[in-house]
mmCIF file of C-alpha atoms in Angstrom:
data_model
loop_
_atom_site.group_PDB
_atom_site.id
_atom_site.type_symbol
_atom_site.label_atom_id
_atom_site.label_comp_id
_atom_site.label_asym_id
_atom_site.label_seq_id
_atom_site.Cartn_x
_atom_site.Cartn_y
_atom_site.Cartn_z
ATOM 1 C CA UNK T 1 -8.629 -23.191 13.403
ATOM 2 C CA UNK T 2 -9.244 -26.997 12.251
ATOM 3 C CA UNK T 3 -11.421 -29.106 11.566
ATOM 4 C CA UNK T 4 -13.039 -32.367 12.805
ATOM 5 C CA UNK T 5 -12.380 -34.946 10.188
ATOM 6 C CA UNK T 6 -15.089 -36.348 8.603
ATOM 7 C CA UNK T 7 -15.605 -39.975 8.293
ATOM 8 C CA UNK T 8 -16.244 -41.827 5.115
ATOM 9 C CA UNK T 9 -19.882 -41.997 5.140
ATOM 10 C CA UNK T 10 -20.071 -38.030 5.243
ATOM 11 C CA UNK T 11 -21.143 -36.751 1.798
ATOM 12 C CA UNK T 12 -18.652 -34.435 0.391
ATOM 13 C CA UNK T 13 -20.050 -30.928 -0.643
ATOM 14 C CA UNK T 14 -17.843 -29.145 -3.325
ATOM 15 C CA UNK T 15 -19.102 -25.254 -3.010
ATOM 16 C CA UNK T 16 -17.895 -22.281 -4.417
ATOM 17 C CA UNK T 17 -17.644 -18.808 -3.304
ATOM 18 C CA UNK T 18 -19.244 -17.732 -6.544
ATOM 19 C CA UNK T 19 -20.692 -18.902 -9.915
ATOM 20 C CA UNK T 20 -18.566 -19.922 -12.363
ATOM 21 C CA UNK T 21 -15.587 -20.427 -10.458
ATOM 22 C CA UNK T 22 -15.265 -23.988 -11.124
ATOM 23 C CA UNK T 23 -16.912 -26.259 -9.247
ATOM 24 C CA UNK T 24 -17.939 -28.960 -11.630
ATOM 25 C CA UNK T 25 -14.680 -29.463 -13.052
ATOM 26 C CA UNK T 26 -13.636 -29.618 -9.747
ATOM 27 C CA UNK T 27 -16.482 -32.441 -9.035
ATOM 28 C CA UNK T 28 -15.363 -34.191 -12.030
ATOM 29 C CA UNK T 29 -11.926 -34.436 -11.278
ATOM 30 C CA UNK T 30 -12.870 -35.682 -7.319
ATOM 31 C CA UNK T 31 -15.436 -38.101 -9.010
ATOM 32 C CA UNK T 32 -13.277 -39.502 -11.443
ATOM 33 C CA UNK T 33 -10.068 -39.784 -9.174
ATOM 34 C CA UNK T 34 -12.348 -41.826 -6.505
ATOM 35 C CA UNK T 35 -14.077 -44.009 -9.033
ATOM 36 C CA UNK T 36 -10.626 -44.951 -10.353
ATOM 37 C CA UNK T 37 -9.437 -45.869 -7.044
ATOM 38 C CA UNK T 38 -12.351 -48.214 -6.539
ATOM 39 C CA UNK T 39 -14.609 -46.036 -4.591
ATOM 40 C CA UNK T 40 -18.518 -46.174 -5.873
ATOM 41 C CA UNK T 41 -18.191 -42.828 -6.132
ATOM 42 C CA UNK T 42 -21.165 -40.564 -7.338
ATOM 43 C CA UNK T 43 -22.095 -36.974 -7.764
ATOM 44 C CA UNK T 44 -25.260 -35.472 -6.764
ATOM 45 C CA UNK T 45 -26.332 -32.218 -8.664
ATOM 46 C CA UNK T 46 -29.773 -30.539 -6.499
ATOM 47 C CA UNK T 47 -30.780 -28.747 -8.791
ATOM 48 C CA UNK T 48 -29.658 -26.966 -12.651
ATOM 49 C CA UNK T 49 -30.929 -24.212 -14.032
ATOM 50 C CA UNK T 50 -29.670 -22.696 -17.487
ATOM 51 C CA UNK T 51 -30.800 -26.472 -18.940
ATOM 52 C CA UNK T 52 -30.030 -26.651 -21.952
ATOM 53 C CA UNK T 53 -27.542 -26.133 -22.508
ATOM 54 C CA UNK T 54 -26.028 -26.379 -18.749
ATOM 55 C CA UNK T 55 -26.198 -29.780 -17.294
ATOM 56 C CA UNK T 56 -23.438 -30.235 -14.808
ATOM 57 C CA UNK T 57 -24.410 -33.445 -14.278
ATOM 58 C CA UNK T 58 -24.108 -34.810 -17.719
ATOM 59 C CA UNK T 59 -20.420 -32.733 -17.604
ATOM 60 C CA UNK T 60 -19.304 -35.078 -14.308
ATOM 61 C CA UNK T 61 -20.903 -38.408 -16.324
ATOM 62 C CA UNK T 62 -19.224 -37.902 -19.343
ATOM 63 C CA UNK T 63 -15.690 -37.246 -17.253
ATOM 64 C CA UNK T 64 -16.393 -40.416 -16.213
ATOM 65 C CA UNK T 65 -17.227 -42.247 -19.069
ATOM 66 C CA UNK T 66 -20.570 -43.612 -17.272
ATOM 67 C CA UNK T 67 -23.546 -42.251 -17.201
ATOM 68 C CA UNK T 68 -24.354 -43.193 -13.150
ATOM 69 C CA UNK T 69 -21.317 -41.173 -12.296
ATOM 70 C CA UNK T 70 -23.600 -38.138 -11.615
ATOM 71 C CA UNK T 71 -27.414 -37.829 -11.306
ATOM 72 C CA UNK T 72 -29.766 -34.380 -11.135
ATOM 73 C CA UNK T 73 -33.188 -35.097 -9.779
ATOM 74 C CA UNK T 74 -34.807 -31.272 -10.982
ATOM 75 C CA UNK T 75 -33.581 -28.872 -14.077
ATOM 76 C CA UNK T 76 -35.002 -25.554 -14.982
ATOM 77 C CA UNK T 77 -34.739 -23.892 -17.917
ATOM 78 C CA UNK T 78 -34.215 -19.971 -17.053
ATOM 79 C CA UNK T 79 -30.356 -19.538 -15.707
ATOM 80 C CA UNK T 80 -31.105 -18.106 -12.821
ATOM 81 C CA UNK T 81 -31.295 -19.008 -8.603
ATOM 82 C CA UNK T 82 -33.091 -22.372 -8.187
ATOM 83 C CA UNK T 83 -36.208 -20.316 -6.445
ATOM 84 C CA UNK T 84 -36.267 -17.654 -9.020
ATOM 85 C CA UNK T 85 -35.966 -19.786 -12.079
ATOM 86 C CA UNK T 86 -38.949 -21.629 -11.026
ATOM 87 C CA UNK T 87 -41.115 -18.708 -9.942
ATOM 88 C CA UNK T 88 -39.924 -16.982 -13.779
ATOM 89 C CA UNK T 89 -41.486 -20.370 -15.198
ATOM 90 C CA UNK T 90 -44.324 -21.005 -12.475
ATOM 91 C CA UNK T 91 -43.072 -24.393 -11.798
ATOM 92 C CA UNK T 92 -43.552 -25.633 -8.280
ATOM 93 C CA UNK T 93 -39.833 -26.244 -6.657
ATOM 94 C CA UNK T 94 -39.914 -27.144 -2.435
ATOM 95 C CA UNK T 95 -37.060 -27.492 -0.297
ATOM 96 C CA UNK T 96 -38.793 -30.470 0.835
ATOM 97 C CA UNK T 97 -38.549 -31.596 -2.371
ATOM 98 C CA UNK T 98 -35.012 -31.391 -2.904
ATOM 99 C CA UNK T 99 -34.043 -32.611 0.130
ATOM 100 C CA UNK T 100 -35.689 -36.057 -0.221
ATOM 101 C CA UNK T 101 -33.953 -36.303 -3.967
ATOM 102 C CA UNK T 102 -30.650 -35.769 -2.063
ATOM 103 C CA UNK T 103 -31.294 -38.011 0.751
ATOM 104 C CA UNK T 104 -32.281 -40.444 -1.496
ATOM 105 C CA UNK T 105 -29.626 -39.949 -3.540
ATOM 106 C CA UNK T 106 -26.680 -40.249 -0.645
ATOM 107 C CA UNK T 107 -28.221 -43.071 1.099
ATOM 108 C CA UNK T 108 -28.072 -45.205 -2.278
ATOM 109 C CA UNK T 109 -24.190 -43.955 -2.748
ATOM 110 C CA UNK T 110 -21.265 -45.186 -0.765
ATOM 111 C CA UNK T 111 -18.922 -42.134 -2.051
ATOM 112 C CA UNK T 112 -21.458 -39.258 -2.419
ATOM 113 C CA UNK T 113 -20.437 -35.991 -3.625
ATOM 114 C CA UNK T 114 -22.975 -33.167 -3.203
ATOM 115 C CA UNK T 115 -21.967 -30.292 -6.009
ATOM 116 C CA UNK T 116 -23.376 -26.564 -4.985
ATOM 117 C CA UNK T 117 -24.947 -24.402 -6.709
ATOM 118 C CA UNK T 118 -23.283 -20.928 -7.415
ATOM 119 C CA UNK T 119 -22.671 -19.769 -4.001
ATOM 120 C CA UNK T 120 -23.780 -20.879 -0.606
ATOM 121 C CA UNK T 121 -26.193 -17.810 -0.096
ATOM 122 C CA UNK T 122 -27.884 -18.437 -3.511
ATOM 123 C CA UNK T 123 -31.591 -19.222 -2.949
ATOM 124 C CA UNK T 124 -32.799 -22.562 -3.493
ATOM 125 C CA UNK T 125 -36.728 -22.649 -2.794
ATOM 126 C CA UNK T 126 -38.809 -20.804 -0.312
ATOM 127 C CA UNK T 127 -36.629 -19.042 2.551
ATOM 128 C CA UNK T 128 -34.087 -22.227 2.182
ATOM 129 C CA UNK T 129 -30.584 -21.437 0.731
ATOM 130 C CA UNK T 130 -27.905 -23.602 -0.941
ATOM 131 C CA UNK T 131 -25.828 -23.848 2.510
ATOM 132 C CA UNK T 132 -29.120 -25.004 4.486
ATOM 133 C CA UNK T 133 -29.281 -27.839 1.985
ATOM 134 C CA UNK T 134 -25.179 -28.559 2.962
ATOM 135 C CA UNK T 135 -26.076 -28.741 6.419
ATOM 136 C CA UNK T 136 -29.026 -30.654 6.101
ATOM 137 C CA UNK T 137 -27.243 -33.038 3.865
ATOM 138 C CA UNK T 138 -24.482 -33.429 7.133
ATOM 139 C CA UNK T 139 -21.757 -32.688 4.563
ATOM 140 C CA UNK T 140 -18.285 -31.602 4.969
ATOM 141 C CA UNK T 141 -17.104 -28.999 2.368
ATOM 142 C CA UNK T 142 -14.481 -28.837 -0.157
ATOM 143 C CA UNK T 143 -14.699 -24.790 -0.688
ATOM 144 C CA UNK T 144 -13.489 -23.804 -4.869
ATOM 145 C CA UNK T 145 -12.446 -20.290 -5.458
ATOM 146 C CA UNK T 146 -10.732 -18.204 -7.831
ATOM 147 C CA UNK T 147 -7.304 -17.764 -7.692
ATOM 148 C CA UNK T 148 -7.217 -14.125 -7.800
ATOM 149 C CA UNK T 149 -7.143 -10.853 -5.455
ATOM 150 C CA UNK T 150 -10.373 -10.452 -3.468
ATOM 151 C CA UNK T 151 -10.618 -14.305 -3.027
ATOM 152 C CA UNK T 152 -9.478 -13.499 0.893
ATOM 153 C CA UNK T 153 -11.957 -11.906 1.777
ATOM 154 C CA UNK T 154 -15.094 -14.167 -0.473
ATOM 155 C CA UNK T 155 -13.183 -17.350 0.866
ATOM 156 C CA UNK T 156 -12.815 -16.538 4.516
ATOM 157 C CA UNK T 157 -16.248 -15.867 4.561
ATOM 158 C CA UNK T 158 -17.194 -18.684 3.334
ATOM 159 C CA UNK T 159 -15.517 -20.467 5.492
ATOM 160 C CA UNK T 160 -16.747 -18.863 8.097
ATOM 161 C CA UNK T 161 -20.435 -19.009 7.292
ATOM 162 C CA UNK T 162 -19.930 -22.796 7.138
ATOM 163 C CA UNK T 163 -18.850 -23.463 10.361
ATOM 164 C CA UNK T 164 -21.395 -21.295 11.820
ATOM 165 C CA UNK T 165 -23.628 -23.636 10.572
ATOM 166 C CA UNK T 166 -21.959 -26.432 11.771
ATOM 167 C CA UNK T 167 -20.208 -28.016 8.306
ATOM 168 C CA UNK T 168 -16.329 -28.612 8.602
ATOM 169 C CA UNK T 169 -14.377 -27.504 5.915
ATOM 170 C CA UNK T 170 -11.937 -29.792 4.513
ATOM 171 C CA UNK T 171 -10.226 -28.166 2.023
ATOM 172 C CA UNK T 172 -10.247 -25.140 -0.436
ATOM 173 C CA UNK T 173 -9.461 -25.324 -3.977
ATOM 174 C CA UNK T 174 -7.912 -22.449 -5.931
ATOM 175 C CA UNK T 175 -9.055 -23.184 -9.054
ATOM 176 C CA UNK T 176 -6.989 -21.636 -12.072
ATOM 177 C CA UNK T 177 -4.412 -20.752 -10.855
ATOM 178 C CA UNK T 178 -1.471 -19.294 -12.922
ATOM 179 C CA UNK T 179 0.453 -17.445 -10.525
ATOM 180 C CA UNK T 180 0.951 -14.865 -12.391
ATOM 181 C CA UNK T 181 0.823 -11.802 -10.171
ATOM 182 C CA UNK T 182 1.993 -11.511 -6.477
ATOM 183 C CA UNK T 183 -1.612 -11.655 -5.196
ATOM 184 C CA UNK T 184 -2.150 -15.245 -6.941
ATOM 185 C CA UNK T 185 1.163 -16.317 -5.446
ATOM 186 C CA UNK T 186 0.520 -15.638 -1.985
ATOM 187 C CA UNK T 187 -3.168 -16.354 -1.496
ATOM 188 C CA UNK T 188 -2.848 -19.985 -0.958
ATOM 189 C CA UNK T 189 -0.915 -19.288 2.389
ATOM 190 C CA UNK T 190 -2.376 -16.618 3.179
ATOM 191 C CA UNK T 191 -5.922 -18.565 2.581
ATOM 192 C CA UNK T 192 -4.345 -21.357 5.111
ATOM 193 C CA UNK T 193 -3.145 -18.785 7.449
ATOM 194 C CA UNK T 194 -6.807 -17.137 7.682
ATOM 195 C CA UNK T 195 -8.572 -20.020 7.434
ATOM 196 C CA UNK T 196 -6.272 -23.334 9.020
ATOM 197 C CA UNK T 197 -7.641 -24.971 6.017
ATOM 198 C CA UNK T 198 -5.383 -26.682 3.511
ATOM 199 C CA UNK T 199 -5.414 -24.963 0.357
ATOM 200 C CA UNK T 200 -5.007 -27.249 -3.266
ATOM 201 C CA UNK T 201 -4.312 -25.555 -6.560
ATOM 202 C CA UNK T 202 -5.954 -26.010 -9.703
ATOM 203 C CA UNK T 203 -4.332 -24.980 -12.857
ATOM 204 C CA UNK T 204 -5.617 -23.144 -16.336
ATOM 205 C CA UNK T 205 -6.684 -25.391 -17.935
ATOM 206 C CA UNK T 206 -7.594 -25.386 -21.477
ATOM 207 C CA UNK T 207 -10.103 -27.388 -24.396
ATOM 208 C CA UNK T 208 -13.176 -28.378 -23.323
ATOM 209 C CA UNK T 209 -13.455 -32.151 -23.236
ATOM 210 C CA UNK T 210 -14.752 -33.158 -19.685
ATOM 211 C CA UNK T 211 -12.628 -35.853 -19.269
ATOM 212 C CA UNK T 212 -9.595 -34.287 -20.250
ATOM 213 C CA UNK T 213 -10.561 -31.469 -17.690
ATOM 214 C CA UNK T 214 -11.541 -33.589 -15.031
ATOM 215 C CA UNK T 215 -7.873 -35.650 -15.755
ATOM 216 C CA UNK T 216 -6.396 -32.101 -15.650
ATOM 217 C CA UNK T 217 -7.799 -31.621 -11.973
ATOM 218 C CA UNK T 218 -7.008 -35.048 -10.651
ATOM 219 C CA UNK T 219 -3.856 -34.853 -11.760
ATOM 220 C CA UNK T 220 -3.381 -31.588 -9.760
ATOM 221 C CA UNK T 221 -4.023 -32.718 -6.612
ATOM 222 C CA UNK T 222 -1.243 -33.393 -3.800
ATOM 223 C CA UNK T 223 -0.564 -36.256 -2.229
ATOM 224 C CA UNK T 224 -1.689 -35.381 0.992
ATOM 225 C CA UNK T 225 -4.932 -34.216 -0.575
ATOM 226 C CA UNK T 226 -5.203 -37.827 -2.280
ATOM 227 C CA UNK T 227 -4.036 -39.695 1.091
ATOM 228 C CA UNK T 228 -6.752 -38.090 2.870
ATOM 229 C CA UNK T 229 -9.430 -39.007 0.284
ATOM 230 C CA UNK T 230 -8.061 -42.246 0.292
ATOM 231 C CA UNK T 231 -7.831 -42.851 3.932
ATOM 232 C CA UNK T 232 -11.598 -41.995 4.175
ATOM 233 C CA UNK T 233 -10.689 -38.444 6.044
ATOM 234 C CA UNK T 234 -13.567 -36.594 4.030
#
């Protein structure tokens, strides 16, 4: 199965089957390739958690060497779920809320790129998840997972969850990938055969300068992968 491509005005949502499995770096290296080839590219964080000392958005900015490269309209302090964080801390956090920030957001960016948080069943505020806010947002998905065995099964449900809710998935990203054991070999195919969505892979890479990382993950990508960013087919 294939996707509908999405237009250039669709936000792009980079999600991730899991915490941790790389989606920032992944956002900074989609950021920074598109700013460099003259798109006003921007990414939109909903919401952080774990701040200080996480602050994706200040990870994507700095990859970019300018500070309106990434913007997060609401952090909480506790690393936890968006909802739970702010119940811990009795802060008020609506769906509503971060909706309108996105909106906002997107409408003011040409190139928007929507980063998740953890993964798409995390809870975000009230009975609203992290792939409500994806749909709501209109997005198409770029889906980051670990390279790994048992990313079959957390990617192809991903995948599927997505479309039920009507988001086409562009691509998925296998991020760190070393290829180092027969399962990391053949997932990418196997990931394309499951899914009929083209898979990109994302090396080890190491230090901890974003913009060095964020080079590292341009730099990965395929041509195809670049002519379709370039061509608009988000």
């Amino acid at each position: 199965m294939t996707d509908a491509n999405a237009d250039a005005d669709t936000p792009i949502a980079v999600v991730g089957t899991d915490t941790g499995v790389g989606k920032t770096v992944v956002t900074a290296g989609l950021t920074r390739w598109l700013r460099e080839e003259g798109f006003e590219a921007r990414a939109v964080k909903p919401a952080q958690t774990g701040h200080p000392p996480d602050d994706d958005a200040g990870f994507v900015a700095e990859a970019c060497e300018d500070d309106d490269a990434a913007i997060c309209p609401r952090y909480l302090e506790p690393p936890l779920a968006p909802r739970v964080a702010a119940e811990e801390t009795g802060e008020t956090l609506t769906y509503e809320s971060i909706l309108a920030a996105c909106h906002q957001a997107i409408d003011a960016t040409p190139v928007p790129l929507l980063e998740g948080i953890g993964g798409l069943r995390v809870p975000l505020a009230g009975d609203s998840e992290v792939i409500d806010l994806v749909a709501d947002c209109s997005a198409a998905a770029i889906v980051v997972t670990r390279s790994g065995l048992g990313t079959l099964n957390h990617t192809a449900l991903s995948v599927e969850a997505l479309r039920r809710r009507g988001v086409p998935v562009r691509s998925i990203v296998c991020n760190e990938y070393e290829g180092a054991t027969v399962a990391e070999r053949t997932n990418p195919a196997e990931l394309e055969r499951l899914t009929g969505v083209p898979v990109e892979t994302v090396p080890r890479l190491s230090g901890s300068d974003p913009r060095r990382l964020a080079e590292g993950v341009r730099d990965a990508f395929s041509p195809a992968f670049r002519d379709r960013l370039s061509a608009g087919e988000f």
